[in-house]
GROMACS .gro file of C-alpha atoms in nm:
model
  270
    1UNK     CA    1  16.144   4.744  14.908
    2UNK     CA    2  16.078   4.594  14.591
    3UNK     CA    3  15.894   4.745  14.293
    4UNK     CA    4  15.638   4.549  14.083
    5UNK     CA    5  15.739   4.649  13.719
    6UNK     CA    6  15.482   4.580  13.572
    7UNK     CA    7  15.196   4.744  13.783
    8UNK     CA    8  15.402   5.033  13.908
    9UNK     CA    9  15.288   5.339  13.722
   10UNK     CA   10  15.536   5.438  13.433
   11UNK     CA   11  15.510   5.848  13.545
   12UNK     CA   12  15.593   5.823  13.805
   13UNK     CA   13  15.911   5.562  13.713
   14UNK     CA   14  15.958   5.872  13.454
   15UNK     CA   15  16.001   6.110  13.751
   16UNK     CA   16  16.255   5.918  13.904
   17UNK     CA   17  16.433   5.815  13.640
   18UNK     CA   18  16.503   6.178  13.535
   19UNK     CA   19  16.588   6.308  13.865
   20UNK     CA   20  16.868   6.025  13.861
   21UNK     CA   21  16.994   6.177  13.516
   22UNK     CA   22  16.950   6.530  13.629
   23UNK     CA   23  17.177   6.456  13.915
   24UNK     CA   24  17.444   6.269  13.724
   25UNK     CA   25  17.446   6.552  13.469
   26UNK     CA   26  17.490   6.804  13.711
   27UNK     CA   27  17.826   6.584  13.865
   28UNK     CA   28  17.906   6.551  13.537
   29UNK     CA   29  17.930   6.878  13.435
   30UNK     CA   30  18.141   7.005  13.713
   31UNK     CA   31  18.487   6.754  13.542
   32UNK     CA   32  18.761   6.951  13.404
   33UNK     CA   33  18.682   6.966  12.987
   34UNK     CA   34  19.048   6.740  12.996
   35UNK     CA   35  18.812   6.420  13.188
   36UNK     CA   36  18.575   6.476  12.964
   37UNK     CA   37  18.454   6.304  12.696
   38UNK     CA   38  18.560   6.404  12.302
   39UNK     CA   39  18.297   6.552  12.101
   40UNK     CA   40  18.095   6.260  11.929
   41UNK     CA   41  17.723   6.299  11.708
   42UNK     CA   42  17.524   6.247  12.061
   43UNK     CA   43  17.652   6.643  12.156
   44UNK     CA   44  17.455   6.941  12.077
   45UNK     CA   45  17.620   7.320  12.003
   46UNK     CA   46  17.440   7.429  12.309
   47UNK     CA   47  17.215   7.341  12.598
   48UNK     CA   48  16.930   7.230  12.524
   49UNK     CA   49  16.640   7.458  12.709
   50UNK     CA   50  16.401   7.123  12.769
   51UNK     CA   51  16.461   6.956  13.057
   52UNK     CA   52  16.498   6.592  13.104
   53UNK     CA   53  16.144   6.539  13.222
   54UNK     CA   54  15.968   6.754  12.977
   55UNK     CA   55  16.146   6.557  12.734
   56UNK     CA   56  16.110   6.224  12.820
   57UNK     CA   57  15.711   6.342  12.895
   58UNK     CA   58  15.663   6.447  12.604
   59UNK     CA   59  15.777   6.129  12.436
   60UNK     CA   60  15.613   5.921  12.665
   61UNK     CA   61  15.251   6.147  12.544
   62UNK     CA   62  15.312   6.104  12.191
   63UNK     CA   63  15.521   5.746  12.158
   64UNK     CA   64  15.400   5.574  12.481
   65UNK     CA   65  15.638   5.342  12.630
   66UNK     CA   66  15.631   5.050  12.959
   67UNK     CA   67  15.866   5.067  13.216
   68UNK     CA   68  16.117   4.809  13.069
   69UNK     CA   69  16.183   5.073  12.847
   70UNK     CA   70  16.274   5.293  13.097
   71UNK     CA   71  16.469   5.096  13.347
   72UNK     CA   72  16.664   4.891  12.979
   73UNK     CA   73  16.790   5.279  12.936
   74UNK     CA   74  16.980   5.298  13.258
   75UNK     CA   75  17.090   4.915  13.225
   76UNK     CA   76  17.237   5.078  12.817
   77UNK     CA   77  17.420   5.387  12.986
   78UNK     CA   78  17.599   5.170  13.282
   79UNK     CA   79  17.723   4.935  13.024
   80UNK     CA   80  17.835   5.206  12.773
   81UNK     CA   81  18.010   5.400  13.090
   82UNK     CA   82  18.167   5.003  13.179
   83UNK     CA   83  18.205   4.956  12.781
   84UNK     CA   84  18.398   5.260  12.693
   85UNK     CA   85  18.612   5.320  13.003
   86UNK     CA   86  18.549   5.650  13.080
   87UNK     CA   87  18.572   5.811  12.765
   88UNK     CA   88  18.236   5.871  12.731
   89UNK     CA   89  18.087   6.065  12.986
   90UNK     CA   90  17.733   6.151  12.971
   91UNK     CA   91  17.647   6.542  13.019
   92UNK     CA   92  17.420   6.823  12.951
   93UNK     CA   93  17.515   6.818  12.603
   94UNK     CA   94  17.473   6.462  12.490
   95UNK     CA   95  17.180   6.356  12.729
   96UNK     CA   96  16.880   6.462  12.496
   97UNK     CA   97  16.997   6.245  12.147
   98UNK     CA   98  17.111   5.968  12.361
   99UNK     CA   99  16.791   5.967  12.522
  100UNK     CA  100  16.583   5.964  12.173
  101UNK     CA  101  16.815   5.705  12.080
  102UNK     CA  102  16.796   5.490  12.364
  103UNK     CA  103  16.406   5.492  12.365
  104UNK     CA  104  16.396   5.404  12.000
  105UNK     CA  105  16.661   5.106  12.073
  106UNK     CA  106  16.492   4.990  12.379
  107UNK     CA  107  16.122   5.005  12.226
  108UNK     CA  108  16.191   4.803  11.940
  109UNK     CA  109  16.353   4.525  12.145
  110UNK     CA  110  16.138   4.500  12.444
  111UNK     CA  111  15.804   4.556  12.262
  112UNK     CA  112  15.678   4.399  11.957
  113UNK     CA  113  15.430   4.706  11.885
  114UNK     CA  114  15.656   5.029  11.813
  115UNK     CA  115  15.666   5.352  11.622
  116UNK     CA  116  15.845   5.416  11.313
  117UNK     CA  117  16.126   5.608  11.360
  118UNK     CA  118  15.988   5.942  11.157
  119UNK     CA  119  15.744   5.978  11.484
  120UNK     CA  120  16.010   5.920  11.697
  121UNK     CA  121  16.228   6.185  11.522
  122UNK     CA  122  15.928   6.475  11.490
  123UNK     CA  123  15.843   6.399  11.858
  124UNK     CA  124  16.196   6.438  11.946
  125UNK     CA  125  16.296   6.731  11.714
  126UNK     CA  126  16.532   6.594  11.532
  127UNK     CA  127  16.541   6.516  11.118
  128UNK     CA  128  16.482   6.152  11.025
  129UNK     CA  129  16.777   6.100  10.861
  130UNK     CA  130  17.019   6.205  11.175
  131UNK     CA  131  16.786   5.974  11.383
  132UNK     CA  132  16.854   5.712  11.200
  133UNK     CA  133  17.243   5.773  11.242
  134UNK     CA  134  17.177   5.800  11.667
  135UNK     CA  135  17.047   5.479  11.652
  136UNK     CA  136  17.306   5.290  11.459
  137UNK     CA  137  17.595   5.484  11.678
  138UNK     CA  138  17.414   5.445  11.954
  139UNK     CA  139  17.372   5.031  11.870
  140UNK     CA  140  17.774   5.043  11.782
  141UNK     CA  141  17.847   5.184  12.169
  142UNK     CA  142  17.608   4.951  12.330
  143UNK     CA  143  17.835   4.664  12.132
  144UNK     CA  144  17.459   4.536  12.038
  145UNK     CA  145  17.443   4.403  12.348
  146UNK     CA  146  17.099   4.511  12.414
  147UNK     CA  147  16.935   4.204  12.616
  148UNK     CA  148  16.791   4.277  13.026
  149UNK     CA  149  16.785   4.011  13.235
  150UNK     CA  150  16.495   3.978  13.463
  151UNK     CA  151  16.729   3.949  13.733
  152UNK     CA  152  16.942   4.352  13.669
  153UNK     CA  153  16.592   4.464  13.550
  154UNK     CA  154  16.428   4.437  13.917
  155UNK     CA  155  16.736   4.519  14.094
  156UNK     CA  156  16.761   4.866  13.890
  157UNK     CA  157  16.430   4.948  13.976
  158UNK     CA  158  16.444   4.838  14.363
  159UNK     CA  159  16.740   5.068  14.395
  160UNK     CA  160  16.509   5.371  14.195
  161UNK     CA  161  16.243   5.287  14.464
  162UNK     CA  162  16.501   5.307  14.773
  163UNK     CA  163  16.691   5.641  14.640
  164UNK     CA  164  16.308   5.799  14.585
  165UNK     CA  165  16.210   5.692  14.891
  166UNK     CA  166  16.533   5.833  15.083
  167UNK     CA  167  16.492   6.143  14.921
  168UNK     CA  168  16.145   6.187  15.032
  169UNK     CA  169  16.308   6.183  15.420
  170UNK     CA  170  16.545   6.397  15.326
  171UNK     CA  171  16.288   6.664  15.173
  172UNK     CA  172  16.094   6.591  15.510
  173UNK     CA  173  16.348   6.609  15.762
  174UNK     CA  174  16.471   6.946  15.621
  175UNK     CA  175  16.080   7.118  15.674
  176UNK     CA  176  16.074   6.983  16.015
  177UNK     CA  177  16.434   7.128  16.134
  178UNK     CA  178  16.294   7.456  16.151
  179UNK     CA  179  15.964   7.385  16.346
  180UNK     CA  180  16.166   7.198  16.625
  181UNK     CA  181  16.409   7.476  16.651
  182UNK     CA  182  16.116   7.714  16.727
  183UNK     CA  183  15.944   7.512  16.957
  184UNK     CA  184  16.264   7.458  17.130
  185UNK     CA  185  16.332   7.813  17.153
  186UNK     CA  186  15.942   7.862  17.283
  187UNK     CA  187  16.007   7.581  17.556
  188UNK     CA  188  16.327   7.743  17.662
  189UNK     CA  189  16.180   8.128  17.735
  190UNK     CA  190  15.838   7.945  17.909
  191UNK     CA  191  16.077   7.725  18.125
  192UNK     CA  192  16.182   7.964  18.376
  193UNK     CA  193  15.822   8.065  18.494
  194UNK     CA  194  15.718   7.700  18.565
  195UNK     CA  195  16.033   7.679  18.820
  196UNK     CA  196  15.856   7.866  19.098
  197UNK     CA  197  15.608   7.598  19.173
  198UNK     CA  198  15.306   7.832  19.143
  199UNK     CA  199  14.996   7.684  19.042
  200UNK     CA  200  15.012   7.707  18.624
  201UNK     CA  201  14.616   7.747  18.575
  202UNK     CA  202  14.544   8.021  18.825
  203UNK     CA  203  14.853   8.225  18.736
  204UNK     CA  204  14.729   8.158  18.367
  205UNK     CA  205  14.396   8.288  18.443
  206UNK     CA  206  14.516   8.593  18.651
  207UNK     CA  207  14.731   8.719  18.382
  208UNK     CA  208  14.501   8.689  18.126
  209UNK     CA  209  14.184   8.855  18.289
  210UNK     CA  210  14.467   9.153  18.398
  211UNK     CA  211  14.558   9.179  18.031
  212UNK     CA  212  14.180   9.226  17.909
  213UNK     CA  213  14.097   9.466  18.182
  214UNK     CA  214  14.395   9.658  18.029
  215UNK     CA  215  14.268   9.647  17.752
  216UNK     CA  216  13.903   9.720  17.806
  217UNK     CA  217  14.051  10.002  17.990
  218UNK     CA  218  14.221  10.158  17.696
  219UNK     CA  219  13.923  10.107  17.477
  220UNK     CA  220  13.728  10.336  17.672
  221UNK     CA  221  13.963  10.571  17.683
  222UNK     CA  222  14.047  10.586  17.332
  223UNK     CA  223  13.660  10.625  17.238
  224UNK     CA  224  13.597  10.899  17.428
  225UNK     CA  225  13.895  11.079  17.295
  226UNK     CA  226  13.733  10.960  16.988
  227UNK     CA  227  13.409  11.133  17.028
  228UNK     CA  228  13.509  11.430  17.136
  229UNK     CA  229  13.748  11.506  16.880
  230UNK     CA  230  13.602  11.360  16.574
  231UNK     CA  231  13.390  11.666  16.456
  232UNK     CA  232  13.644  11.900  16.483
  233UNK     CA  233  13.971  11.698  16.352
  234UNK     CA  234  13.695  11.589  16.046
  235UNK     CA  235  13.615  11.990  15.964
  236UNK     CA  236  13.983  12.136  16.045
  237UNK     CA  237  14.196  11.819  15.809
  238UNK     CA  238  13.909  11.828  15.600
  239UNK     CA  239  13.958  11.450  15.568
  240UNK     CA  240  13.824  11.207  15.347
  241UNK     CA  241  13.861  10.841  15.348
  242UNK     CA  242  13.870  10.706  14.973
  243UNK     CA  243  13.740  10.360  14.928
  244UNK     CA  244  13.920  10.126  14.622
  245UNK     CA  245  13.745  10.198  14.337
  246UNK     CA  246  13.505   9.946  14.177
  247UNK     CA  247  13.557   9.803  13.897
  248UNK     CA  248  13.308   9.703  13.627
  249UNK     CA  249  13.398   9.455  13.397
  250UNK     CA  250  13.223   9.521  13.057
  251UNK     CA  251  13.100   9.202  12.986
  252UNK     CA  252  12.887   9.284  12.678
  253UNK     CA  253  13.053   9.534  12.455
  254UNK     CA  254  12.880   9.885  12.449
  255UNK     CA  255  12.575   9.932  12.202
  256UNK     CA  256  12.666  10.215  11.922
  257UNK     CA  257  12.447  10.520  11.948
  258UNK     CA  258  12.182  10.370  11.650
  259UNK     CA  259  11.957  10.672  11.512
  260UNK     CA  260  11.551  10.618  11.607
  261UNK     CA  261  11.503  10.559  11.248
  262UNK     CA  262  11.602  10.197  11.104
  263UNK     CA  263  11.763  10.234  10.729
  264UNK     CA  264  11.483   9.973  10.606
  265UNK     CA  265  11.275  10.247  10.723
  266UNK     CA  266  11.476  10.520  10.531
  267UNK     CA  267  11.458  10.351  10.142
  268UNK     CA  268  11.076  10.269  10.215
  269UNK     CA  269  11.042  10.701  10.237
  270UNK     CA  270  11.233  10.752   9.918
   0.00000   0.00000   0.00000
């Protein structure tokens, strides 16, 4: 399968693209603090509460970007990761500035039409100045290596494409476990009566005429029990059958209790 970056629409690249960093963040997480990373000016004091794809949709409504810029941001982290040897690892805590940063990087290089980088910084929720310092860090741990080819551009987003695409089965295969498991179960208890070589229909059609003269049966019955006992079970329970109450929305608000005579009225007497 092989995506068409230029056509292919950049939400739904979005979607994928954080899924892939929601799962890495979530491996991530689970290292020992000793494996991981030291504490650099890409970490935050706490979680943020956004998630990845809030964040990188709300950037994309305010500072839309293609989906070079997108797929150059994966191309930036796998070379930091190759770069730095391990000792940057990215997690929870780092993943929203180095995302900010990355965007700013990638826009500027790939596009000739960008934001300035106050936009970039409200739209991101950071101050200007400290966005200014992600980007030159960020620049410093790329090694300014910041060119795509063509070539690792369309293989990045052929392998987004596949791993979307294989989770889709997945998602499908687990909703249809539990239907064939029923219908197997249904099969198995309906098995034994077809092993007597009795005609299906007419044993069908017996059975079911049997079961609603059975039940015809005990409709009768129950109404005249019904009938005969309804006056006097209504006057000795004395019971009452309340309906839900209906409510009335006031739609208008009320009109004030206004006197007969108008006040115009009132100064025109004195």
């Amino acid at each position: 399968v092989s995506m068409n970056i230029a056509e292919f629409p950049v939400p739904t690249l979005l979607n994928m693209v954080a899924n892939l960093l929601e799962s890495l963040i979530k491996a991530n997480d689970l290292l020992v603090p000793e494996k991981q990373s030291s504490i650099t000016v890409f970490h935050s004091r706490a979680v943020p509460n956004i998630k990845i794809n809030a964040y990188l949709s709300r950037v994309l409504q305010f500072t839309p970007f293609n989906n070079e810029v997108l797929l150059s941001l994966l191309v930036y982290f796998d070379r930091i990761a190759k770069l730095r040897g391990g000792k940057f690892i990215v997690n929870s805590l780092n993943i929203h500035r180095l995302l900010i940063a990355s965007l700013v990087v990638a826009s500027k290089f790939t596009s000739d039409v960008f934001y300035t980088n106050a936009r970039y910084a409200k739209v991101g929720g950071l101050p200007l100045l400290e966005l200014n310092k992600l980007e030159m860090e960020f620049l410093f741990l790329c090694n300014f290596n910041l060119h795509v080819r063509l070539e690792d551009m369309q293989e990045y987003g052929d392998q987004l494409l596949a791993l979307s695409s294989y989770q889709k089965q997945e998602k499908l295969g687990a909703t249809l476990d539990p239907i064939l498991s029923c219908t197997s179960r249904k099969r198995k208890r309906i098995l034994p009566c077809l092993q007597d070589g009795e005609n299906i229909k007419s044993a069908a059609t017996a059975t079911y005429i049997d079961h609603i003269k059975q039940h015809q049966n005990n409709n009768e019955h129950s109404n005249n029990n019904n009938n005969q006992h309804l006056t006097s079970s209504y006057h000795q329970h004395n019971i009452h059958y309340h309906h839900p109450p209906h409510v009335h929305l006031p739609l208008t608000p009320p009109t004030p209790p206004y006197t007969t005579t108008s006040p115009r009225a009132n100064k025109r007497r004195r």
